[in-house]
CSV table of C-alpha atoms and ligand atoms in Angstrom, one decimal:
chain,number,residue,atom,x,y,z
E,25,UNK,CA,2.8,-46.1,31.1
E,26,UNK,CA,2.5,-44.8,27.9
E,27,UNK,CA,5.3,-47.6,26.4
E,28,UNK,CA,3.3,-50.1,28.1
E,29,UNK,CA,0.0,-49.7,26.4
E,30,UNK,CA,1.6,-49.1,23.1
E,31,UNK,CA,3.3,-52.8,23.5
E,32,UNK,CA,-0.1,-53.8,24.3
E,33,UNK,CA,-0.6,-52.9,21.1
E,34,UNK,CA,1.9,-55.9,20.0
E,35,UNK,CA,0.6,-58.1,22.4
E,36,UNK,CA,-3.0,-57.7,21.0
E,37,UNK,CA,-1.4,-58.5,17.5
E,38,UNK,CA,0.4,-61.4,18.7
E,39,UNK,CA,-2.6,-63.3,20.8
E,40,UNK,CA,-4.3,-62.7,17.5
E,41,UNK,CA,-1.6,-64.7,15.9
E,42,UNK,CA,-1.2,-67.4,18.4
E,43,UNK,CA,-5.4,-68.1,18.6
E,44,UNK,CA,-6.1,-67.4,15.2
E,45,UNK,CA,-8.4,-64.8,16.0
E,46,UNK,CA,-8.9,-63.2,12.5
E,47,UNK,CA,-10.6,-59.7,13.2
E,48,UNK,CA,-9.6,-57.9,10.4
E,49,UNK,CA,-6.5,-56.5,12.1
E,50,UNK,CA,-4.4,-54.6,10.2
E,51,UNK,CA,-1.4,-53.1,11.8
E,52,UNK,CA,-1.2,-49.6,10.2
E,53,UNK,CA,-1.0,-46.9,12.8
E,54,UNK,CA,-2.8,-43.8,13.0
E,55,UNK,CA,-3.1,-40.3,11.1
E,56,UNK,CA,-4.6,-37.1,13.2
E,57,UNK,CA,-5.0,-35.2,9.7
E,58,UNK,CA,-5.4,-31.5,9.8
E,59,UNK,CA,-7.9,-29.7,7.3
E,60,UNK,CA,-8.3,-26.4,8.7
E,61,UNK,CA,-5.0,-23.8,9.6
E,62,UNK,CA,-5.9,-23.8,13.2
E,63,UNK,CA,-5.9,-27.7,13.4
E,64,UNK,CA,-2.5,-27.7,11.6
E,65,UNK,CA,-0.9,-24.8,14.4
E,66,UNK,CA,-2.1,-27.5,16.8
E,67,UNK,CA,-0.4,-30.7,15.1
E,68,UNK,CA,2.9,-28.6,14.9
E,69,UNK,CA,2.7,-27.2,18.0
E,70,UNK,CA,3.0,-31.3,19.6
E,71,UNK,CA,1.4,-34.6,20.3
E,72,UNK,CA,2.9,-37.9,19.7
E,73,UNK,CA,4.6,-39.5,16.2
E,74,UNK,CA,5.6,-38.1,13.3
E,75,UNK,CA,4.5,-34.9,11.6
E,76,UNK,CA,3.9,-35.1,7.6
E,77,UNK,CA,3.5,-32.4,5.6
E,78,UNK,CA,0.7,-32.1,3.1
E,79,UNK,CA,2.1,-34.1,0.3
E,80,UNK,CA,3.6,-36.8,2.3
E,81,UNK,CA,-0.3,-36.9,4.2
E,82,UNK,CA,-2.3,-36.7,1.2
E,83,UNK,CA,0.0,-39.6,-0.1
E,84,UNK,CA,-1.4,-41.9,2.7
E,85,UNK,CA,-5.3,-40.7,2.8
E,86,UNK,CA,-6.4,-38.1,-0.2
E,87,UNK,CA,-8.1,-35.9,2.2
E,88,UNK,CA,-9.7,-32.7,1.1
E,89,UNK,CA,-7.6,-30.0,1.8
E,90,UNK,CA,-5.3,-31.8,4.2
E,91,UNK,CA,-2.9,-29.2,5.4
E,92,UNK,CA,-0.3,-32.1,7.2
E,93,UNK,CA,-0.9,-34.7,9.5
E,94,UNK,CA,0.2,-36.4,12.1
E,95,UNK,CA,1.4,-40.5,12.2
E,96,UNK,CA,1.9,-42.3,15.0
E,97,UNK,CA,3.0,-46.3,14.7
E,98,UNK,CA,1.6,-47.7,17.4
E,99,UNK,CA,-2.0,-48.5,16.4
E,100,UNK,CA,-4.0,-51.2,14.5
E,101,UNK,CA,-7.1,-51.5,13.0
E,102,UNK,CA,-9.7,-53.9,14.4
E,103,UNK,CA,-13.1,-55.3,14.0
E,104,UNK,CA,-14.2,-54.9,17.6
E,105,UNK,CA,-16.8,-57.1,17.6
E,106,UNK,CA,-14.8,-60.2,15.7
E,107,UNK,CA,-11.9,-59.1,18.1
E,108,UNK,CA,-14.4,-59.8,21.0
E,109,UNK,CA,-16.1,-63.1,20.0
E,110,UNK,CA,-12.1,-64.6,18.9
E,111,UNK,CA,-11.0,-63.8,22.6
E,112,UNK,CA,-13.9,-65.7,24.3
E,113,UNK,CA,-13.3,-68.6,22.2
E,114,UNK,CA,-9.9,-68.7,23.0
E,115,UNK,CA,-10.8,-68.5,26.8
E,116,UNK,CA,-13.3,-71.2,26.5
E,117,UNK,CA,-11.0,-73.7,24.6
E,118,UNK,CA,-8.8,-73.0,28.1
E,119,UNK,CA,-11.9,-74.5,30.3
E,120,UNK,CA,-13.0,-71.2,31.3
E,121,UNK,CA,-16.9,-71.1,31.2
E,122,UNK,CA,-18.3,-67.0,29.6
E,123,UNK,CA,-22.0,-66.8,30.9
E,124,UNK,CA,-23.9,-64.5,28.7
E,125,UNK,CA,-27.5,-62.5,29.5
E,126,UNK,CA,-27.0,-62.7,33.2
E,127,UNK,CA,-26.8,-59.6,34.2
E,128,UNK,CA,-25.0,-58.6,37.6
E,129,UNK,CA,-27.6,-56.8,39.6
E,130,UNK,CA,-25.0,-56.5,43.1
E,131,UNK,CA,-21.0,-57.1,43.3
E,132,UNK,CA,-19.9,-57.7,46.6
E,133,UNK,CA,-16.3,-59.4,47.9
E,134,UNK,CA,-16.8,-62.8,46.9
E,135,UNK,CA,-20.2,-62.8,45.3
E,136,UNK,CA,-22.0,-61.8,42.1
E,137,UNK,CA,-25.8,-61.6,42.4
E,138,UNK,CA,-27.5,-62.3,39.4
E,139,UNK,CA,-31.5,-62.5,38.3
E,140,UNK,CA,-30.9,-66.0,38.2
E,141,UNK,CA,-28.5,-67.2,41.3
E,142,UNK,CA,-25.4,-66.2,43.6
E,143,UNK,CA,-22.1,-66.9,42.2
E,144,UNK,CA,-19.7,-67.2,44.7
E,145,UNK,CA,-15.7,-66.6,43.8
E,146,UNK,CA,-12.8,-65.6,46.2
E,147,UNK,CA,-12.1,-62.8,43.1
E,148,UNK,CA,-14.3,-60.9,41.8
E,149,UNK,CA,-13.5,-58.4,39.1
E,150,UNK,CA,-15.6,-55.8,37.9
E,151,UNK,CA,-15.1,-55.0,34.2
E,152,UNK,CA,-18.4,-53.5,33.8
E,153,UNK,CA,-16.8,-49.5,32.2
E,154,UNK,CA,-19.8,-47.8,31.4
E,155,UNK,CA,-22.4,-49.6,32.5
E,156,UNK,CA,-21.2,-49.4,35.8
E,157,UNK,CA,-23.2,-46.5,37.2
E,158,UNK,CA,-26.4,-49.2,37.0
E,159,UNK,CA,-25.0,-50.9,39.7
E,160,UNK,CA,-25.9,-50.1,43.4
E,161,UNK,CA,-23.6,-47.9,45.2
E,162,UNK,CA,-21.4,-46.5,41.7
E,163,UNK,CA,-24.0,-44.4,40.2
E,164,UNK,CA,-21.4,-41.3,40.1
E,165,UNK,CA,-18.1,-43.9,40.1
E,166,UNK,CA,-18.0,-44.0,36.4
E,167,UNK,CA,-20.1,-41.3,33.5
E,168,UNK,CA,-21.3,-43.2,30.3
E,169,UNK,CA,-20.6,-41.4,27.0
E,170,UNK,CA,-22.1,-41.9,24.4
E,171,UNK,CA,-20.2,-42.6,20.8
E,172,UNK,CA,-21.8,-42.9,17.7
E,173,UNK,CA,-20.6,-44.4,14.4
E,174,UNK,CA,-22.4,-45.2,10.6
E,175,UNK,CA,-20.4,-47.1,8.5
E,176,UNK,CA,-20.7,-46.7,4.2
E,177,UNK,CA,-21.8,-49.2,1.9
E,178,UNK,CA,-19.2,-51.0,-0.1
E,179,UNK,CA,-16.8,-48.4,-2.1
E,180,UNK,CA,-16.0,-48.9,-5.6
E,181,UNK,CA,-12.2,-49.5,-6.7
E,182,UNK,CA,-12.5,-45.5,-8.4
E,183,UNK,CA,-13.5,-44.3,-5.1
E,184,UNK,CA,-10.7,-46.2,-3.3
E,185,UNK,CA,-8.5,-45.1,-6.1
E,186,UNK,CA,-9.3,-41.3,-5.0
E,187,UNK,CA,-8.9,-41.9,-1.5
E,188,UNK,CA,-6.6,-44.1,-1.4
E,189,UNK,CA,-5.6,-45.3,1.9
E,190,UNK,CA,-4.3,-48.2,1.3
E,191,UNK,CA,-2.0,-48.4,4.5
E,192,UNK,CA,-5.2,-48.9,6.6
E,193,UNK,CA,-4.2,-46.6,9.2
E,194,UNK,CA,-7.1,-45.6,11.5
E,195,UNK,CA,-8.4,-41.8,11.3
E,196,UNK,CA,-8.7,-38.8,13.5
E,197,UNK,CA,-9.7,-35.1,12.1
E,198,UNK,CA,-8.0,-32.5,13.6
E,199,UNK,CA,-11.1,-30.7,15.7
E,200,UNK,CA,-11.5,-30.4,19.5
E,201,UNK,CA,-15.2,-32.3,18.7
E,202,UNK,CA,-13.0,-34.9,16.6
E,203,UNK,CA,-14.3,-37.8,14.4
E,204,UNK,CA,-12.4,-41.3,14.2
E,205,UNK,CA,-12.3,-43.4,11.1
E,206,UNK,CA,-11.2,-46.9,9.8
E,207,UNK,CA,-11.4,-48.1,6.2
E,208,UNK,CA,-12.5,-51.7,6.6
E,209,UNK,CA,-11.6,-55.0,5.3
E,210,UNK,CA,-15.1,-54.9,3.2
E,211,UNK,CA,-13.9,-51.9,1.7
E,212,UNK,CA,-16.4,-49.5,3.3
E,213,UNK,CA,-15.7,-46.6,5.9
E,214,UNK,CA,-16.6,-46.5,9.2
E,215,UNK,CA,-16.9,-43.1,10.6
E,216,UNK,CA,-17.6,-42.1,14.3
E,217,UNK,CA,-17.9,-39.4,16.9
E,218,UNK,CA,-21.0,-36.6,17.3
E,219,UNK,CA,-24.4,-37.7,18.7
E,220,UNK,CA,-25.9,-36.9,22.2
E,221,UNK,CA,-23.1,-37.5,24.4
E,222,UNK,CA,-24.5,-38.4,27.5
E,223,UNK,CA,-28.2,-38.9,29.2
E,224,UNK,CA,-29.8,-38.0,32.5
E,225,UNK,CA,-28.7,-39.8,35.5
E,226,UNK,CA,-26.1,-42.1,34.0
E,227,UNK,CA,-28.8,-43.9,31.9
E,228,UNK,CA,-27.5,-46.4,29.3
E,229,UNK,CA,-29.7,-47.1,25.9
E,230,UNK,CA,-29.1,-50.6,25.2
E,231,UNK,CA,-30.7,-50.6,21.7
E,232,UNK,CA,-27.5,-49.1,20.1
E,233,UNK,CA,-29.4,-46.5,18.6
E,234,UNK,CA,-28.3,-43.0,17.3
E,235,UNK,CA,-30.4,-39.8,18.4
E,236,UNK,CA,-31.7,-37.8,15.7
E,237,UNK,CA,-29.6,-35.8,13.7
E,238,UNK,CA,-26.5,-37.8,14.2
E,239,UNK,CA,-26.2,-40.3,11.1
E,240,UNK,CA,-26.7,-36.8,9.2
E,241,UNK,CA,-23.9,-35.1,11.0
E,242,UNK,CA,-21.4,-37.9,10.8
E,243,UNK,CA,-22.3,-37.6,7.0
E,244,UNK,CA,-21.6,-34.2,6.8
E,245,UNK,CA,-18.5,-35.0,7.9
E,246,UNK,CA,-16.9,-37.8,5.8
E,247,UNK,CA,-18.3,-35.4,2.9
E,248,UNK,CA,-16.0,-32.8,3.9
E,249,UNK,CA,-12.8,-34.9,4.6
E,250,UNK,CA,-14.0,-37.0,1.4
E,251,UNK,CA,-15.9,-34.7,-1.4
E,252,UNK,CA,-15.7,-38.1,-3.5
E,253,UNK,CA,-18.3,-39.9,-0.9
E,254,UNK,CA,-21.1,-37.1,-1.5
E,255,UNK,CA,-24.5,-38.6,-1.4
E,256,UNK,CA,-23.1,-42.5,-0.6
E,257,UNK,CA,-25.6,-45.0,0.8
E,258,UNK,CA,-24.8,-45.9,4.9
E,259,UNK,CA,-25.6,-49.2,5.3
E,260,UNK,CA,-25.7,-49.0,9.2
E,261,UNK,CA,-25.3,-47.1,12.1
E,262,UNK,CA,-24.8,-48.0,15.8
E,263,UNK,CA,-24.3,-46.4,19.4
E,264,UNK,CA,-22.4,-47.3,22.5
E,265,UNK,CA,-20.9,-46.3,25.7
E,266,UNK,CA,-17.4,-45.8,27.4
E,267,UNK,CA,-16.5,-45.7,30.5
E,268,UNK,CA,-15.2,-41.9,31.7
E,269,UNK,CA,-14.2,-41.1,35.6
E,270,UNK,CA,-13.9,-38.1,36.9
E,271,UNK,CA,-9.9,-37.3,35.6
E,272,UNK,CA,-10.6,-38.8,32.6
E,273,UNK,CA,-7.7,-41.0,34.1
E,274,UNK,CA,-8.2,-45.3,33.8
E,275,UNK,CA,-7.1,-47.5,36.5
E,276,UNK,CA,-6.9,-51.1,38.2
E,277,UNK,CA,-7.3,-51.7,41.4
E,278,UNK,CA,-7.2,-55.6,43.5
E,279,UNK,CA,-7.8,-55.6,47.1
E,280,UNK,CA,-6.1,-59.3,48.1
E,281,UNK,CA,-8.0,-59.4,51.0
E,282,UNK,CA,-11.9,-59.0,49.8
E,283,UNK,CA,-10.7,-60.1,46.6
E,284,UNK,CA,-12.7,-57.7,45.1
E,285,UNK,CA,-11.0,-56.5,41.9
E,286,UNK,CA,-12.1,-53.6,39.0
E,287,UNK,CA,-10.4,-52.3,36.2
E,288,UNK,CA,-11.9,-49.3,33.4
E,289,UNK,CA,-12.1,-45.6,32.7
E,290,UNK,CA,-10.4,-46.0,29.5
E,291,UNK,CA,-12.7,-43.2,28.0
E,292,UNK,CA,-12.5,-43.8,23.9
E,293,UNK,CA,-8.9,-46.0,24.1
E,294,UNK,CA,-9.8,-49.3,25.6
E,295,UNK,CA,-9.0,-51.8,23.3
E,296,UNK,CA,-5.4,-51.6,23.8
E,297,UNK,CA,-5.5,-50.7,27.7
E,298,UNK,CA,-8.4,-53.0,28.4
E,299,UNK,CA,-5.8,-55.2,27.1
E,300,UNK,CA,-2.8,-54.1,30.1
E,301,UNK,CA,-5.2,-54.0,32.5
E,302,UNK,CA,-6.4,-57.8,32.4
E,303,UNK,CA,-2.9,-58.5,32.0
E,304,UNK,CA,-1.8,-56.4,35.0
E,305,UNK,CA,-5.1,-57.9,36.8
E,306,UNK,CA,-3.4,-61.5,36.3
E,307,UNK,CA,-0.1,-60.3,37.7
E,308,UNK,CA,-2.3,-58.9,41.0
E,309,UNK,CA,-4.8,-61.7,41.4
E,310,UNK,CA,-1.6,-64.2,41.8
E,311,UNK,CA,0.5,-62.2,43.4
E,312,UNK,CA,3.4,-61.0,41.3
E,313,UNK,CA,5.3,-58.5,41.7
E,314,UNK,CA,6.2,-57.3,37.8
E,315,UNK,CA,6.7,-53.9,36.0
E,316,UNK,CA,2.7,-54.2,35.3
E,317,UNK,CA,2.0,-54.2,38.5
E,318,UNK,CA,4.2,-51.3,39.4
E,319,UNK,CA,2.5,-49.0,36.9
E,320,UNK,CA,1.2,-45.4,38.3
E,321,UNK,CA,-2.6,-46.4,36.7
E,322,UNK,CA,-2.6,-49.2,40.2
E,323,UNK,CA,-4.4,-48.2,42.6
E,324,UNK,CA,-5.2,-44.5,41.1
E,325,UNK,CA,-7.9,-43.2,42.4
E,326,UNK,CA,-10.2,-40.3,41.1
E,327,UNK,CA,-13.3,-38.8,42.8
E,328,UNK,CA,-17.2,-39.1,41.9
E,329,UNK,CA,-18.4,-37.2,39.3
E,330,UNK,CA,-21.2,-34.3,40.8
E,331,UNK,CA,-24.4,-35.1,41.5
E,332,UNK,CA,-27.1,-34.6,39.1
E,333,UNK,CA,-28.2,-32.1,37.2
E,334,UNK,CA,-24.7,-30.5,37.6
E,335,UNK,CA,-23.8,-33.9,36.3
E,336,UNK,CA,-25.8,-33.1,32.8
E,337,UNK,CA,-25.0,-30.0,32.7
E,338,UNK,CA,-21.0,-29.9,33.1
E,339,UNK,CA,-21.1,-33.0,30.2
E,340,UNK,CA,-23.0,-31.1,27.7
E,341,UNK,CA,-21.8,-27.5,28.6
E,342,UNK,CA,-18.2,-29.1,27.8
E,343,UNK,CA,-19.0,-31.1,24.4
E,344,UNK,CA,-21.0,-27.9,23.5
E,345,UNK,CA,-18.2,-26.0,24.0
E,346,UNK,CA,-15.8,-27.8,22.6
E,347,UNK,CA,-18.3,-27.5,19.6
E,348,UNK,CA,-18.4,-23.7,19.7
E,349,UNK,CA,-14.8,-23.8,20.2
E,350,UNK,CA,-14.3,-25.4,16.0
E,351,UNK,CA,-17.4,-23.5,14.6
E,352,UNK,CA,-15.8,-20.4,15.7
E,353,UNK,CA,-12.2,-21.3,14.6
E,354,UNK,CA,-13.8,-22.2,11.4
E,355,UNK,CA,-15.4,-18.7,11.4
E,356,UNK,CA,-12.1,-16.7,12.1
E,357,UNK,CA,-9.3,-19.0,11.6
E,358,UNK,CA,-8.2,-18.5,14.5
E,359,UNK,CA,-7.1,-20.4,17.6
E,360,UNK,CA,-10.1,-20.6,19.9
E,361,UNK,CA,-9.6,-20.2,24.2
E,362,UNK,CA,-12.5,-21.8,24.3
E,363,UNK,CA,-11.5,-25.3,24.2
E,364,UNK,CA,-9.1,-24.8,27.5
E,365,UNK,CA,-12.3,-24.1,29.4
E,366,UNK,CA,-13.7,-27.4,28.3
E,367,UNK,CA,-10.5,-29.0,29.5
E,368,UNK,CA,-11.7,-27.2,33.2
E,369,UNK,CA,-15.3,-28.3,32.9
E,370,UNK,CA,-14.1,-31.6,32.2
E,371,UNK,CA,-11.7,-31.8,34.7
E,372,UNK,CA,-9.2,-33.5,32.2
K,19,FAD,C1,-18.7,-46.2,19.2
K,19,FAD,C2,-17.4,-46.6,20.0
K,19,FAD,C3,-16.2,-46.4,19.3
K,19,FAD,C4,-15.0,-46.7,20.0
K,19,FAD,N1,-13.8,-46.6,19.4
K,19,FAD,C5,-12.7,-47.0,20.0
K,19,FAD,C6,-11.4,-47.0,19.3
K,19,FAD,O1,-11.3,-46.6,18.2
K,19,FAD,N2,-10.3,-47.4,20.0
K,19,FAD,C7,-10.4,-47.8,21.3
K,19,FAD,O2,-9.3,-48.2,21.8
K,19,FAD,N3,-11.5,-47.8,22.0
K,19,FAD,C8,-12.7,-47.4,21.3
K,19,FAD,N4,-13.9,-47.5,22.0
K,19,FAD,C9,-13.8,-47.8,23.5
K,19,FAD,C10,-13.7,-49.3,23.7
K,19,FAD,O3,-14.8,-49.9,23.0
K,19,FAD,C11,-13.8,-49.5,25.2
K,19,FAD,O4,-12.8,-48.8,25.8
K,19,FAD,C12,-13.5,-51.0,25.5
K,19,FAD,O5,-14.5,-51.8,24.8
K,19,FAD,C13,-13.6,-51.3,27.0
K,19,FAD,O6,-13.5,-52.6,27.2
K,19,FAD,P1,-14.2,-53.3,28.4
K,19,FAD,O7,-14.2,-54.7,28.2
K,19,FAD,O8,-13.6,-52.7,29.7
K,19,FAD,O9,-15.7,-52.7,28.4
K,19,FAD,P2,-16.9,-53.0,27.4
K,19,FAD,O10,-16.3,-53.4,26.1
K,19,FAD,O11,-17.8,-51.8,27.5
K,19,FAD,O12,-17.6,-54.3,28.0
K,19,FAD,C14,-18.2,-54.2,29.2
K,19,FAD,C15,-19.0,-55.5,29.3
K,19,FAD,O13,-19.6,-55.6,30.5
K,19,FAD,C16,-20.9,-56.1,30.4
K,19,FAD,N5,-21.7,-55.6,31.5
K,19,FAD,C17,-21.9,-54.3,31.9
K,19,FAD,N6,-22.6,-54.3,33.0
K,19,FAD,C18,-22.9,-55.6,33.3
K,19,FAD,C19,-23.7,-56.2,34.4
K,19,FAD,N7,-24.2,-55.5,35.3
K,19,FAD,N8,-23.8,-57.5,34.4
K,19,FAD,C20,-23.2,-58.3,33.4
K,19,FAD,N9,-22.4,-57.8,32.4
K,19,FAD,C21,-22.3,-56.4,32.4
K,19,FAD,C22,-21.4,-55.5,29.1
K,19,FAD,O14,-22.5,-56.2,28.5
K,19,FAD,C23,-20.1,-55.6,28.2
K,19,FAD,O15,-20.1,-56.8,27.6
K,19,FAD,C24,-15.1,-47.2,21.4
K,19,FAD,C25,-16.3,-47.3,22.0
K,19,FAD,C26,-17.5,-47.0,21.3
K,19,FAD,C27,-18.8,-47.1,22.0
């Protein structure tokens, strides 16, 4: 499973190729960097790639403090949105027709109701993460959380020079409550993570915007991993939702005889697995039987998540502990328990 979403990696990079999609992608892996003791126990103690130690770390990304980091290849950069807009193009110049601002109000085997008329299909494939839960009947099939990112104004070359990071790998910190980075091809830094990470009932805000106290937060942050940006001007700031079931497990399903087809659940990693899972979804839908199709993810299925308030209150009890769980490792350098029992309330 794991091989196959890092090829999907490659296969991402090569569609781009092929349609000439230019979305800023830059193939440059990943760093998990560690700045506090505890974080750096954790990197050594496993995950995925290869370790570096502080030298070879701060020789990539001039992050303050960095005690080591982890790099693993098998990541690119993207500009989500430009990656997005290139792929419908390169559906519509193969006759397929991408109807936007019609929002599916019911999906049903072979039909799509819509504010404006019944579409009719033998397949129907639901690809709608989290939004879902505003559909009827899958208000607890799938939670929306929240992620929040600002993004920098344009650096200057001396503030690249002190960074560096010229390898354009994307960025994790090393905390349970972790941020994720990218320098982008304008030169600025994108930073995201914190924010409120989920609402009552399942509700989705469409406007994109962050709660109070966020943009300052995520701030605080890229202030800490980069002294040099203290006091730089954000030039914008955004919100949206992914797409979390109730192992924190993704998965595709295709039932050949309603037709009826959904893939999703890929929590914060979707744009390489959203990737596998249209492409195993293709395999399905004609009936082939292929080492996609055979992945464990097929078929998986997960339970609801609870019923509200327990709904609410398991989400935020586990990003606030997770929360607790770095402020007090911060406080005593030491390992925190805390964050296993966020892994239980989370049912991860
Ligand atoms: C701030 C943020 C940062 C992220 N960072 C990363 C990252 O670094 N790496 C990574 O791999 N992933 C990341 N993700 C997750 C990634 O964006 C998703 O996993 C991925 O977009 C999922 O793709 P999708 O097409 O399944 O769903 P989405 O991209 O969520 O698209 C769902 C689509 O369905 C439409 N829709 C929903 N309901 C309906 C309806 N009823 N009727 C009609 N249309 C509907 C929506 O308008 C939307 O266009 C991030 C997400 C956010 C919000």
């Amino acid at each position: 499973m794991r091989r196959a979403v890092e090829r999907s990696v490659d296969e991402v990079v090569a569609v781009c190729a092929e349609e000439r999609i230019d979305c800023d992608l830059v193939r440059g892996g990943t760093l998990t960097v560690a700045q506090a003791a505890t974080e750096h126990e954790r990197l050594l103690a496993g995950g995925h790639g290869e370790l570096l130690d502080a030298a070879a770390a701060r020789a990539r990304v001039n992050v303050a403090g960095v005690k080591g980091a982890r790099y693993f290849g098998a990541c690119a950069r993207v500009q989500p949105a430009k990656l997005v807009a290139g792929l419908a193009g390169a559906v519509e110049r193969r006759g397929a027709i991408v109807h936007e601002h019609s929002t599916a109000v019911e999906i049903a085997p072979g039909r799509v109701r819509t504010p404006g008329g019944t579409l009719r299909a033998r397949w129907v494939v639901r690809a709608t993460e989290g939004y879902t839960a505003r559909l009827p009947g899958l208000r607890r099939a799938m939670l929306p959380v929240n992620s929040s990112m600002v993004v920098t104004e344009p650096l200057g070359d001396d503030v690249w020079a002190a960074i560096g990071w010229e390898g354009c790998e994307t960025l994790l910190d090393g905390a349970y409550a972790y941020c994720y980075l990218q320098r982008t091809a304008d030169g600025r830094i994108a930073i995201g993570g914190r924010g409120v990470p989920y609402r009552f009932g399942s509700r989705t805000d469409t406007a994109g915007e962050l709660a109070d106290g966020t943009a300052p937060a995520l701030r605080r942050r890229l202030e800490r991993l980069f002294p040099v940006l203290r006091g730089v001007g954000l030039d914008g700031a955004w919100a949206g939702v992914l797409g979390v079931r109730r192992d924190w497990g993704a998965s595709v399903h295709c039932d050949r005889d309603s037709g009826m087809c959904w893939a999703g659940g890929y929590a914060g990693e979707g744009v390489a697995a959203s990737n596998l899972a249209g492409r195993t979804l293709a395999d399905l839908i004609v009936g082939r039987d292929t080492e996609l199709t055979r992945l464990p993810w097929v078929g998986h299925e997960a339970r609801e998540w609870e019923p509200e308030p327990l709904r609410y209150l398991a989400v935020h009890a586990m990003y606030a502990t997770l929360r607790t769980a770095d402020a007090i490792e911060a406080r005593t350098r030491r390992q925190s328990r805390l964050a296993a029992l966020a892994e239980v309330l989370s049912g991860r």
